Coordinates of C-alpha atoms in Angstrom, one line a residue:
M136 CA 39.4 36.5 -38.4
H137 CA 40.6 39.0 -35.9
S138 CA 40.9 42.8 -36.3
P139 CA 44.4 44.5 -36.0
L140 CA 43.5 45.3 -32.3
E141 CA 42.2 41.8 -31.4
S142 CA 45.4 39.8 -30.8
T143 CA 45.0 36.4 -29.3
S144 CA 48.8 35.7 -29.1
C145 CA 50.0 38.6 -27.2
G146 CA 51.4 36.4 -24.4
L147 CA 49.5 38.2 -21.6
P148 CA 47.3 36.2 -19.3
E149 CA 43.7 37.2 -18.7
T150 CA 44.2 37.5 -14.9
P151 CA 47.7 38.9 -14.3
P152 CA 48.8 39.3 -10.7
R153 CA 51.4 40.2 -8.0
P154 CA 54.8 39.4 -6.7
S155 CA 55.5 38.1 -3.1
F156 CA 57.7 40.9 -2.2
L157 CA 54.8 43.5 -2.5
Q158 CA 53.3 42.3 0.8
K159 CA 52.1 45.2 3.0
K160 CA 55.0 46.5 5.1
P161 CA 54.8 48.7 8.3
S162 CA 57.8 50.7 7.1
L163 CA 57.5 54.5 6.3
S164 CA 57.7 55.6 2.6
Q165 CA 61.3 56.8 2.0
L166 CA 63.3 57.8 -1.0
T167 CA 67.0 58.3 -1.6
L168 CA 67.5 61.6 -3.5
G169 CA 70.4 63.0 -5.3
G170 CA 73.8 61.5 -4.7
S171 CA 73.2 61.3 -1.0
S172 CA 72.7 58.1 0.9
K173 CA 70.5 59.8 3.5
S174 CA 66.8 58.8 3.3
I175 CA 64.3 61.5 3.4
K176 CA 60.9 60.8 5.1
I177 CA 57.8 62.0 3.4
S178 CA 56.7 63.7 6.6
E179 CA 59.8 65.9 6.6
L180 CA 59.2 67.4 3.2
Q181 CA 58.0 71.0 3.0
A182 CA 55.1 72.1 0.8
Q183 CA 56.0 74.4 -2.1
P184 CA 54.9 78.0 -2.1
T185 CA 51.5 78.6 -3.6
T186 CA 52.0 82.1 -5.0
E187 CA 53.2 80.8 -8.4
I188 CA 50.7 77.9 -8.8
T189 CA 48.3 77.9 -11.7
F190 CA 45.1 76.7 -10.2
A191 CA 42.9 74.3 -12.1
S192 CA 39.4 75.7 -12.1
A193 CA 36.6 73.1 -11.8
G194 CA 33.7 75.6 -11.6
T195 CA 33.7 77.3 -15.0
A196 CA 30.2 77.3 -16.3
P197 CA 29.8 76.1 -19.9
A198 CA 27.7 77.7 -22.5
Q199 CA 24.0 77.4 -21.9
G200 CA 22.2 75.0 -24.1
D201 CA 18.6 75.2 -25.5
S202 CA 16.8 72.6 -23.4
A203 CA 13.7 73.0 -25.4
S204 CA 15.3 72.1 -28.7
V205 CA 16.9 69.1 -27.0
Y206 CA 13.6 68.0 -25.6
Q207 CA 12.2 68.2 -29.2
G208 CA 15.0 66.3 -30.5
M209 CA 14.3 63.5 -28.0
A210 CA 10.6 63.4 -28.8
G211 CA 11.3 62.9 -32.4
L212 CA 14.0 60.2 -31.7
D213 CA 13.6 56.9 -33.3
L214 CA 14.7 54.5 -30.6
R215 CA 15.4 51.5 -32.8
S216 CA 17.2 48.4 -31.6
V217 CA 20.5 48.3 -33.4
R218 CA 22.9 45.4 -32.7
G219 CA 26.4 46.3 -31.6
D220 CA 29.0 45.5 -29.1
P221 CA 29.7 48.3 -26.6
M222 CA 33.4 47.5 -26.7
T223 CA 34.0 47.5 -30.4
G224 CA 31.2 49.9 -31.7
G225 CA 29.3 49.2 -34.9
S226 CA 26.0 50.9 -34.0
D227 CA 24.0 54.0 -35.0
S228 CA 25.2 57.2 -33.4
W229 CA 22.0 57.6 -31.5
T230 CA 21.0 54.0 -30.7
V231 CA 22.8 51.1 -29.1
R232 CA 22.0 47.6 -28.3
T233 CA 24.5 45.5 -26.4
N234 CA 25.5 42.0 -27.6
P235 CA 25.9 39.7 -25.8
T236 CA 23.0 40.6 -23.4
L237 CA 23.6 41.2 -19.7
T238 CA 21.6 39.6 -16.9
I239 CA 21.2 41.0 -13.5
F240 CA 19.0 38.3 -12.0
S241 CA 20.2 35.3 -9.9
D242 CA 19.0 31.8 -10.5
E243 CA 15.8 30.7 -8.8
E244 CA 15.1 27.2 -7.7
E245 CA 13.4 25.1 -10.4
G246 CA 9.7 25.2 -10.1
A247 CA 9.7 28.4 -7.9
T248 CA 6.9 30.9 -8.6
S249 CA 8.3 34.0 -10.5
M250 CA 8.0 37.4 -8.7
K251 CA 6.8 40.5 -10.4
F252 CA 9.7 42.1 -12.3
T253 CA 9.5 45.4 -10.2
D254 CA 9.3 43.5 -6.9
R255 CA 12.3 41.4 -7.9
L256 CA 14.5 44.3 -8.9
G257 CA 13.5 46.3 -5.9
E258 CA 14.5 43.4 -3.7
M259 CA 17.8 42.9 -5.4
L260 CA 18.7 46.7 -5.1
R261 CA 18.0 46.7 -1.4
E262 CA 20.4 43.9 -0.6
P263 CA 22.9 45.1 2.0
T264 CA 26.5 45.8 0.7
T265 CA 29.9 45.2 2.3
R266 CA 32.4 47.8 3.1
L267 CA 35.2 47.9 0.5
W268 CA 37.9 47.0 3.0
D269 CA 35.9 43.9 4.2
V270 CA 35.2 42.2 0.9
P271 CA 34.7 38.5 1.3
P272 CA 37.4 36.3 -0.3
E273 CA 35.2 34.9 -2.9
E274 CA 34.0 38.3 -4.0
E275 CA 37.6 39.6 -4.0
K276 CA 38.6 36.7 -6.3
E277 CA 35.7 37.5 -8.7
M278 CA 36.7 41.1 -8.8
R279 CA 40.2 40.1 -9.8
R280 CA 38.9 37.7 -12.5
T281 CA 37.1 40.5 -14.2
K282 CA 39.4 43.4 -13.7
Q283 CA 43.0 44.0 -12.8
F284 CA 45.5 47.0 -12.3
F285 CA 49.2 46.9 -12.4
V286 CA 52.0 49.3 -11.9
L287 CA 55.6 48.7 -13.1
S288 CA 58.7 50.8 -13.8
S289 CA 59.8 51.6 -17.3
A290 CA 62.5 48.9 -16.8
G291 CA 59.8 46.3 -16.2
K292 CA 60.2 46.0 -12.5
P293 CA 56.8 45.2 -10.8
I294 CA 55.7 47.9 -8.3
Y295 CA 52.0 47.1 -7.4
S296 CA 49.3 44.9 -8.6
M297 CA 45.7 44.3 -7.5
T298 CA 46.2 40.7 -6.4
D299 CA 45.7 38.4 -3.4
T300 CA 48.0 39.1 -0.4
N301 CA 46.8 36.1 1.7
G302 CA 49.8 34.0 0.7
D303 CA 47.8 31.0 -0.6
D304 CA 49.0 28.9 -3.5
E305 CA 46.8 30.7 -6.0
G306 CA 48.0 34.1 -4.9
Q307 CA 51.6 33.1 -4.9
E308 CA 51.3 31.7 -8.4
E309 CA 49.7 35.0 -9.6
N310 CA 52.5 37.0 -7.9
N311 CA 55.1 34.9 -9.6
Q312 CA 53.4 35.3 -12.9
F313 CA 53.2 39.1 -12.6
V314 CA 57.1 39.2 -12.3
T315 CA 57.3 37.5 -15.7
D316 CA 54.6 39.6 -17.3
G317 CA 56.2 42.8 -16.2
G318 CA 58.9 42.3 -18.7
V319 CA 56.4 41.4 -21.4
I320 CA 54.4 44.6 -20.9
Q321 CA 57.7 46.7 -20.7
T322 CA 58.8 45.2 -24.0
L323 CA 55.4 46.0 -25.7
V324 CA 55.6 49.6 -24.6
S325 CA 59.2 49.9 -25.6
S326 CA 58.6 48.4 -29.1
F327 CA 55.9 51.0 -29.8
A328 CA 58.1 53.8 -28.5
L329 CA 60.9 52.9 -30.9
D330 CA 58.5 53.4 -33.8
G331 CA 57.6 56.9 -32.5
S332 CA 54.1 55.7 -31.5
E333 CA 52.4 54.9 -28.1
L334 CA 50.6 51.8 -27.1
T335 CA 47.5 52.8 -25.3
S336 CA 45.0 49.9 -25.7
F337 CA 44.3 46.6 -27.5
V338 CA 41.8 43.8 -27.3
A339 CA 42.5 40.1 -26.9
G340 CA 39.3 38.0 -27.1
T341 CA 36.9 39.6 -24.6
T342 CA 39.6 41.4 -22.5
R343 CA 40.7 44.9 -23.1
F344 CA 44.3 45.9 -22.1
T345 CA 44.9 49.6 -21.6
V346 CA 48.3 51.1 -20.9
L347 CA 49.3 54.5 -19.5
D348 CA 53.0 55.4 -20.0
R349 CA 54.0 58.0 -17.4
S350 CA 57.8 57.4 -17.4
P351 CA 59.3 56.3 -15.2
L352 CA 56.0 54.4 -14.4
I353 CA 53.8 52.2 -16.6
L354 CA 50.3 51.5 -15.5
V355 CA 48.2 48.8 -17.0
A356 CA 44.4 48.0 -16.7
V357 CA 43.0 44.6 -17.8
S358 CA 39.2 44.5 -17.9
K359 CA 36.6 42.2 -19.1
L360 CA 33.7 44.7 -18.2
K361 CA 33.4 46.2 -21.8
E362 CA 34.7 49.5 -20.6
N363 CA 36.1 51.8 -23.2
E364 CA 39.6 53.1 -23.5
S365 CA 39.0 56.6 -22.3
D366 CA 37.4 55.4 -19.0
L367 CA 40.3 53.0 -18.3
L368 CA 42.9 55.7 -19.0
N369 CA 41.1 58.0 -16.6
Q370 CA 41.2 55.2 -14.0
L371 CA 45.0 54.7 -14.5
D372 CA 45.6 58.4 -14.2
L373 CA 43.8 58.3 -10.9
I374 CA 46.1 55.5 -9.7
H375 CA 49.1 57.5 -10.9
S376 CA 47.9 60.6 -9.1
F377 CA 47.5 58.6 -5.9
L378 CA 51.2 57.5 -6.1
M379 CA 52.2 61.1 -6.7
S380 CA 50.2 62.1 -3.6
T381 CA 52.3 59.8 -1.6
F382 CA 55.8 60.5 -3.1
S383 CA 55.5 63.6 -5.3
R384 CA 56.7 63.5 -8.9
P385 CA 60.3 65.1 -8.4
N386 CA 61.1 62.5 -5.8
I387 CA 60.1 59.5 -8.0
V388 CA 61.8 60.9 -11.1
R389 CA 65.1 61.6 -9.2
S390 CA 65.1 58.1 -7.7
F391 CA 64.8 56.5 -11.0
Q392 CA 67.4 58.9 -12.6
N393 CA 69.9 57.8 -9.9
K394 CA 69.2 54.1 -10.4
E395 CA 67.3 52.8 -13.4
G396 CA 66.4 49.6 -11.6
F397 CA 65.1 51.5 -8.5
D398 CA 62.5 49.3 -6.7
L399 CA 59.7 51.7 -5.8
G400 CA 57.7 48.7 -4.6
K401 CA 59.8 48.2 -1.6
H402 CA 59.0 51.9 -0.5
L403 CA 55.3 51.4 -0.6
G404 CA 54.3 51.6 3.0
R405 CA 51.4 49.8 4.6
A406 CA 49.1 52.8 4.2
C407 CA 50.0 53.3 0.5
V408 CA 49.4 49.7 -0.4
S409 CA 46.0 49.7 1.5
G410 CA 45.1 52.9 -0.2
L411 CA 45.8 51.5 -3.6
D412 CA 43.8 48.3 -2.8
L413 CA 40.9 50.5 -1.7
L414 CA 41.1 52.7 -4.9
C415 CA 41.4 49.6 -7.2
R416 CA 38.4 47.9 -5.4
L417 CA 36.3 51.1 -6.0
M418 CA 37.1 51.1 -9.7
A419 CA 36.5 47.2 -9.9
R420 CA 33.1 47.3 -8.1
F421 CA 31.7 50.5 -9.6
D422 CA 32.0 54.0 -8.3
P423 CA 29.9 56.7 -10.1
G424 CA 32.2 59.5 -9.0
I425 CA 35.2 57.9 -10.6
L426 CA 33.3 57.0 -13.8
L427 CA 31.9 60.5 -14.2
G428 CA 34.8 62.5 -12.7
A429 CA 32.5 64.1 -10.1
L430 CA 31.8 64.3 -6.3
Q431 CA 28.8 63.1 -4.5
T432 CA 27.1 65.6 -2.3
I433 CA 24.6 65.6 0.5
K434 CA 21.2 67.2 0.1
L435 CA 20.7 70.3 2.3
R436 CA 18.6 73.3 2.4
K437 CA 20.2 76.4 0.9
S438 CA 19.9 78.4 4.1
T439 CA 21.6 75.6 6.1
R440 CA 24.5 75.3 3.8
A441 CA 24.8 79.1 3.9
K442 CA 24.9 79.2 7.7
V443 CA 27.6 76.4 7.7
N444 CA 29.6 78.4 5.1
S445 CA 29.5 81.5 7.3
I446 CA 30.8 79.4 10.3
M447 CA 33.8 78.2 8.4
I448 CA 34.7 81.6 7.1
K449 CA 34.3 83.1 10.6
H450 CA 36.8 80.8 12.2
R451 CA 39.3 80.4 9.3
V452 CA 42.9 81.4 9.9
K453 CA 45.4 82.6 7.3
E454 CA 47.3 79.3 7.4
V455 CA 44.3 77.5 6.0
L456 CA 44.3 77.4 2.2
Y457 CA 41.2 75.1 1.8
G458 CA 38.6 73.5 4.0
L459 CA 36.2 70.7 3.3
L460 CA 33.3 69.4 5.3
L461 CA 32.2 65.8 4.6
G462 CA 29.1 64.1 5.7
P463 CA 28.3 60.4 6.3
G464 CA 29.6 58.3 3.5
G465 CA 32.2 60.9 2.6
K466 CA 29.6 63.1 0.8
L467 CA 30.6 66.7 0.3
I468 CA 28.6 69.2 2.5
T469 CA 30.7 72.4 1.6
I470 CA 34.1 73.6 0.6
L471 CA 36.1 76.6 2.0
R472 CA 38.2 78.1 -0.8
P473 CA 39.7 81.2 -2.4
R474 CA 37.0 83.2 -4.4
S475 CA 38.8 82.7 -7.7
H476 CA 40.3 79.2 -7.2
T477 CA 39.2 75.7 -6.5
L478 CA 40.8 72.3 -6.2
H479 CA 40.7 69.8 -9.2
T480 CA 38.2 67.0 -8.8
T481 CA 41.0 64.3 -9.0
D482 CA 42.9 65.9 -6.1
L483 CA 39.7 65.9 -4.1
Q484 CA 39.0 62.4 -4.8
I485 CA 42.6 61.5 -3.8
L486 CA 42.3 63.5 -0.7
F487 CA 38.9 61.9 0.4
L488 CA 40.2 58.4 -0.4
T489 CA 43.4 59.1 1.7
V490 CA 41.5 60.3 4.6
A491 CA 39.0 57.4 4.5
N492 CA 42.0 55.0 4.3
Q493 CA 43.9 56.6 7.1
S494 CA 40.9 56.9 9.3
R495 CA 40.0 53.1 8.9
G496 CA 39.5 51.5 12.4
N497 CA 39.6 54.8 14.3
T498 CA 37.2 55.1 17.2
G499 CA 36.0 58.2 18.7
E500 CA 37.1 61.7 17.6
E501 CA 40.6 61.2 16.5
E502 CA 42.7 63.9 14.8
L503 CA 45.0 63.4 11.9
W504 CA 47.8 65.6 10.5
L505 CA 48.6 64.0 7.0
P506 CA 51.3 65.2 4.5
I507 CA 49.9 64.8 1.0
C508 CA 50.9 66.1 -2.5
L509 CA 47.9 67.2 -4.6
P510 CA 49.4 66.6 -8.1
K511 CA 46.8 68.6 -10.1
F512 CA 47.4 71.5 -7.7
N513 CA 51.2 71.3 -7.4
P514 CA 53.0 68.0 -8.3
N515 CA 56.3 69.2 -6.8
G516 CA 55.6 69.6 -3.1
F517 CA 53.5 68.6 -0.1
L518 CA 50.6 70.2 1.7
H519 CA 49.4 69.1 5.1
V520 CA 45.8 68.2 6.0
F521 CA 44.3 68.4 9.5
V522 CA 41.4 65.8 9.8
K523 CA 38.9 66.0 12.7
H524 CA 36.1 63.4 12.9
V525 CA 32.8 64.3 14.8
G526 CA 30.6 61.2 14.6
E527 CA 30.2 60.5 10.9
T528 CA 31.1 64.0 9.9
S529 CA 34.7 64.9 8.9
L530 CA 36.4 68.4 8.8
L531 CA 39.5 68.7 6.6
L532 CA 41.7 71.8 6.7
V533 CA 44.5 72.1 4.2
S534 CA 47.7 74.1 4.9
A535 CA 51.0 74.7 3.1
D536 CA 52.8 75.1 6.5
K537 CA 53.7 71.8 8.1
N538 CA 54.4 73.7 11.3
S539 CA 50.9 75.2 11.6
F540 CA 49.3 72.1 13.3
F541 CA 48.3 73.8 16.5
T542 CA 47.0 77.0 14.8
V543 CA 44.9 74.9 12.3
R544 CA 43.8 72.6 15.0
E545 CA 42.4 75.5 17.1
S546 CA 40.6 76.8 14.0
A547 CA 39.0 73.4 13.5
Q548 CA 38.0 73.1 17.1
K549 CA 36.2 76.5 16.9
M550 CA 34.4 75.5 13.7
C551 CA 33.2 72.2 15.2
A552 CA 32.1 73.8 18.4
D553 CA 30.0 76.3 16.6
L554 CA 28.6 73.6 14.3
E555 CA 27.7 71.5 17.5
R556 CA 26.2 74.5 19.2
H557 CA 23.7 74.9 16.4
R558 CA 23.1 71.2 16.0
Y559 CA 24.3 71.0 12.5
F560 CA 25.9 67.6 12.9
D561 CA 22.4 66.2 13.7
K562 CA 21.0 67.8 10.6
F563 CA 23.8 66.3 8.4
N564 CA 23.0 62.8 9.9
M565 CA 19.3 63.3 9.3
S566 CA 19.9 64.3 5.8
A567 CA 22.0 61.4 5.1
L568 CA 19.5 59.0 6.7
S569 CA 16.5 60.4 4.7
G570 CA 18.6 60.4 1.5
L571 CA 17.1 60.7 -2.0
S572 CA 14.6 58.2 -3.5
T573 CA 13.2 57.8 -7.0
A574 CA 9.8 58.2 -5.3
D575 CA 10.7 61.9 -4.8
I576 CA 10.6 62.5 -8.6
P577 CA 7.6 62.2 -10.8
A578 CA 9.5 59.9 -13.2
P579 CA 7.5 56.7 -14.0
L580 CA 9.3 53.3 -14.1
V581 CA 12.7 54.7 -13.2
Y582 CA 14.6 52.2 -11.1
H583 CA 17.8 54.2 -10.7
F584 CA 19.4 57.3 -12.1
I585 CA 22.6 59.3 -11.9
Y586 CA 22.6 63.1 -12.5
K587 CA 25.9 65.1 -13.0
S588 CA 26.0 68.8 -13.0
K589 CA 28.9 69.8 -15.4
R590 CA 29.1 73.2 -14.0
H591 CA 29.7 72.0 -10.4
L592 CA 31.3 68.6 -11.3
Q593 CA 29.1 67.0 -8.7
Y594 CA 26.4 64.2 -9.0
V595 CA 23.4 62.9 -7.2
M596 CA 21.6 59.6 -7.3
P597 CA 19.0 57.7 -5.2
T598 CA 20.5 56.5 -1.9
Q599 CA 17.8 53.9 -1.1
T600 CA 19.2 51.6 -3.8
E601 CA 22.6 50.1 -4.4
P602 CA 24.0 51.1 -7.9
S603 CA 26.7 48.5 -7.9
Q604 CA 24.0 45.9 -8.6
L605 CA 23.6 47.7 -12.0
H606 CA 27.3 48.0 -12.5
A607 CA 27.4 46.3 -15.9
H608 CA 24.5 48.3 -17.2
Y609 CA 25.8 51.7 -16.2
L610 CA 29.3 50.8 -17.7
S611 CA 27.7 49.7 -21.0
L612 CA 25.5 52.9 -21.1
H613 CA 28.4 55.2 -20.3
S614 CA 30.7 53.5 -22.9
A615 CA 27.9 53.9 -25.5
V616 CA 27.7 57.6 -24.7
N617 CA 31.4 58.1 -25.0
R618 CA 31.7 56.1 -28.2
S619 CA 29.0 58.3 -29.9
G620 CA 30.9 61.4 -28.9
R621 CA 28.0 63.6 -29.6
I622 CA 25.7 65.9 -27.5
G623 CA 22.3 64.1 -27.4
V624 CA 20.7 60.8 -26.4
T625 CA 21.9 57.3 -26.3
Y626 CA 19.7 54.3 -25.7
C627 CA 20.6 50.8 -24.6
K628 CA 18.5 47.7 -24.2
W629 CA 19.5 44.6 -22.3
E630 CA 17.5 41.4 -23.0
S631 CA 17.2 39.0 -20.0
E632 CA 18.7 35.5 -20.6
R633 CA 15.7 34.0 -18.6
P634 CA 12.5 33.4 -20.4
G635 CA 9.5 35.4 -19.2
V636 CA 11.7 38.1 -17.5
P637 CA 11.3 41.6 -19.0
A638 CA 14.2 43.4 -20.4
L639 CA 16.0 46.5 -18.8
A640 CA 16.7 49.7 -20.7
G641 CA 19.0 52.6 -20.2
V642 CA 19.1 56.2 -21.4
G643 CA 22.0 58.4 -21.4
W644 CA 21.3 62.1 -22.1
V645 CA 24.4 64.5 -22.5
T646 CA 24.2 68.3 -22.9
P647 CA 26.8 71.0 -22.3
N648 CA 25.3 71.6 -18.9
Y649 CA 24.6 68.2 -17.4
E650 CA 24.6 64.4 -17.9
V651 CA 21.8 62.0 -16.8
Y652 CA 21.9 58.2 -16.9
L653 CA 18.8 56.3 -15.9
I654 CA 17.7 52.6 -15.9
T655 CA 14.2 51.7 -16.5
S656 CA 11.9 48.9 -17.9
G657 CA 12.7 47.7 -21.3
T658 CA 9.0 47.3 -22.1
A659 CA 8.2 51.0 -21.7
R660 CA 7.2 53.2 -24.8
K661 CA 9.5 55.8 -26.2
E662 CA 7.3 58.6 -24.7
V663 CA 7.9 57.2 -21.2
F664 CA 11.7 57.2 -21.7
V665 CA 11.5 60.8 -22.8
G666 CA 9.2 62.0 -20.0
S667 CA 11.3 60.2 -17.3
A668 CA 14.6 61.7 -18.4
R669 CA 12.9 65.2 -18.7
A670 CA 11.4 64.7 -15.2
V671 CA 14.8 63.8 -13.6
V672 CA 16.5 66.8 -15.3
N673 CA 13.7 69.3 -14.3
W674 CA 13.7 68.1 -10.8
C675 CA 17.4 68.4 -10.3
K676 CA 17.5 71.8 -11.8
K677 CA 14.7 72.9 -9.6
Y678 CA 16.4 71.9 -6.4
E679 CA 20.0 72.6 -7.6
E680 CA 20.9 74.7 -4.6
R681 CA 19.8 71.9 -2.3
L682 CA 21.5 69.1 -4.1
F683 CA 24.9 70.8 -5.0
V684 CA 27.5 72.9 -3.4
C685 CA 27.1 75.8 -5.8
E686 CA 29.7 78.2 -4.5
G687 CA 31.0 77.1 -1.1
A688 CA 32.4 79.3 1.5
T689 CA 34.6 81.7 -0.4
F690 CA 37.0 84.3 0.9

């Protein structure tokens, strides 16, 4: 017998896909506005004045919590195994056990000698990974079998889907199916709207469907990864923000007002489609920053970061609103900003993704001048971003004046010259190369962890291991933490499906000031879990000014 949310006859396929006309096109994104027949190029749009903007502050410090009392609460915690499904709940507010169990081991040849558990896990985590834009076809298909994203208009016209674009029979069949399913999804959303309610999520079998209605757009996520509704809604909001960054909200709204059947899909340029593909792959493969709503930083000495900040302030010109310095892998080194304002994390994630996508395939030290709308900052207009790459380091300078290219460029050149003179680019590369390891922290049996500072909305994790190998475990743990909805500790345990292989366990610890998620051995005692979590927190607090960008370069 199914619950009201578990519909098995909703008419939606488990792996919906994408129409043939959504092939990547080399055309520029254009919109027809008002009653005019003249097309307006995105690059010709001016940024709106910033004097009346309400800035979204991401640096407000929450109330300080009593760590000692939390430690005592952990020490007295009864970490019992309670059966429950991470998707549907049904567990104690403090303890969670997933069912069915998850497995992270590949099959061995029959008769092969078993390796030690720690050796096997370490070997698995050290496996090389593939760049997101060079995903092998089989891995791409597997991602689409477990997770899908769709965008359609309120009239049911398909705009984008995370499907195959190679033109094979399977991809074409999925594309044709998406055209049909667009109308089904639109009908479901409209039927709920007529009753004065909103359709946000439902479950069919083992698949969760989540819908975000941002008229005139409808965004849909289909996931078999046991993710909860709030996480999927956040991911759909990020896709919506990316579309706003390309077109801006007023342009999209006016286009659909002029013509209800407006086909936005035909205006998705090559860069926009590839950017959407990259974003969806990040969310399908596992990106801790998207899951936690935080930015990953590079570890640097406090004095080094302070000198870098002084260089950026010294050479800033009045046309520069914000500046960002990114190290290898897109990790944040520092931010140049007004003293009382900062950019929203979503805007920064969209900005970093856009720069990574536009810089793909660049060789040498190319410079870019990109128009972009930052929807959390101002959804009504465009800013322009100057991008300069020096090796694996990127300098981004944001301006509201599209005609300030040469002035901003000169400012960037002076910053880079000064950084090069003091050999800071070499320090950035060395820091990224040395990275962070669990061996740096006296936390026994911790295989991997993610620590997020809520004050700075930034996170750190070991760089010597690959977190995507623990994708399902972190998703399950994070969903369990969200489902409890309480400040405190959540415990998960995953039994292995293979005889003789030890279990894995996860601990999620949430306070007003930080979040920490760690994966460890399922055979460890309760005291070891408590001690390991405490050691990670204490270590991150001790080296906070090395791990995080605390203030940045303020003016």
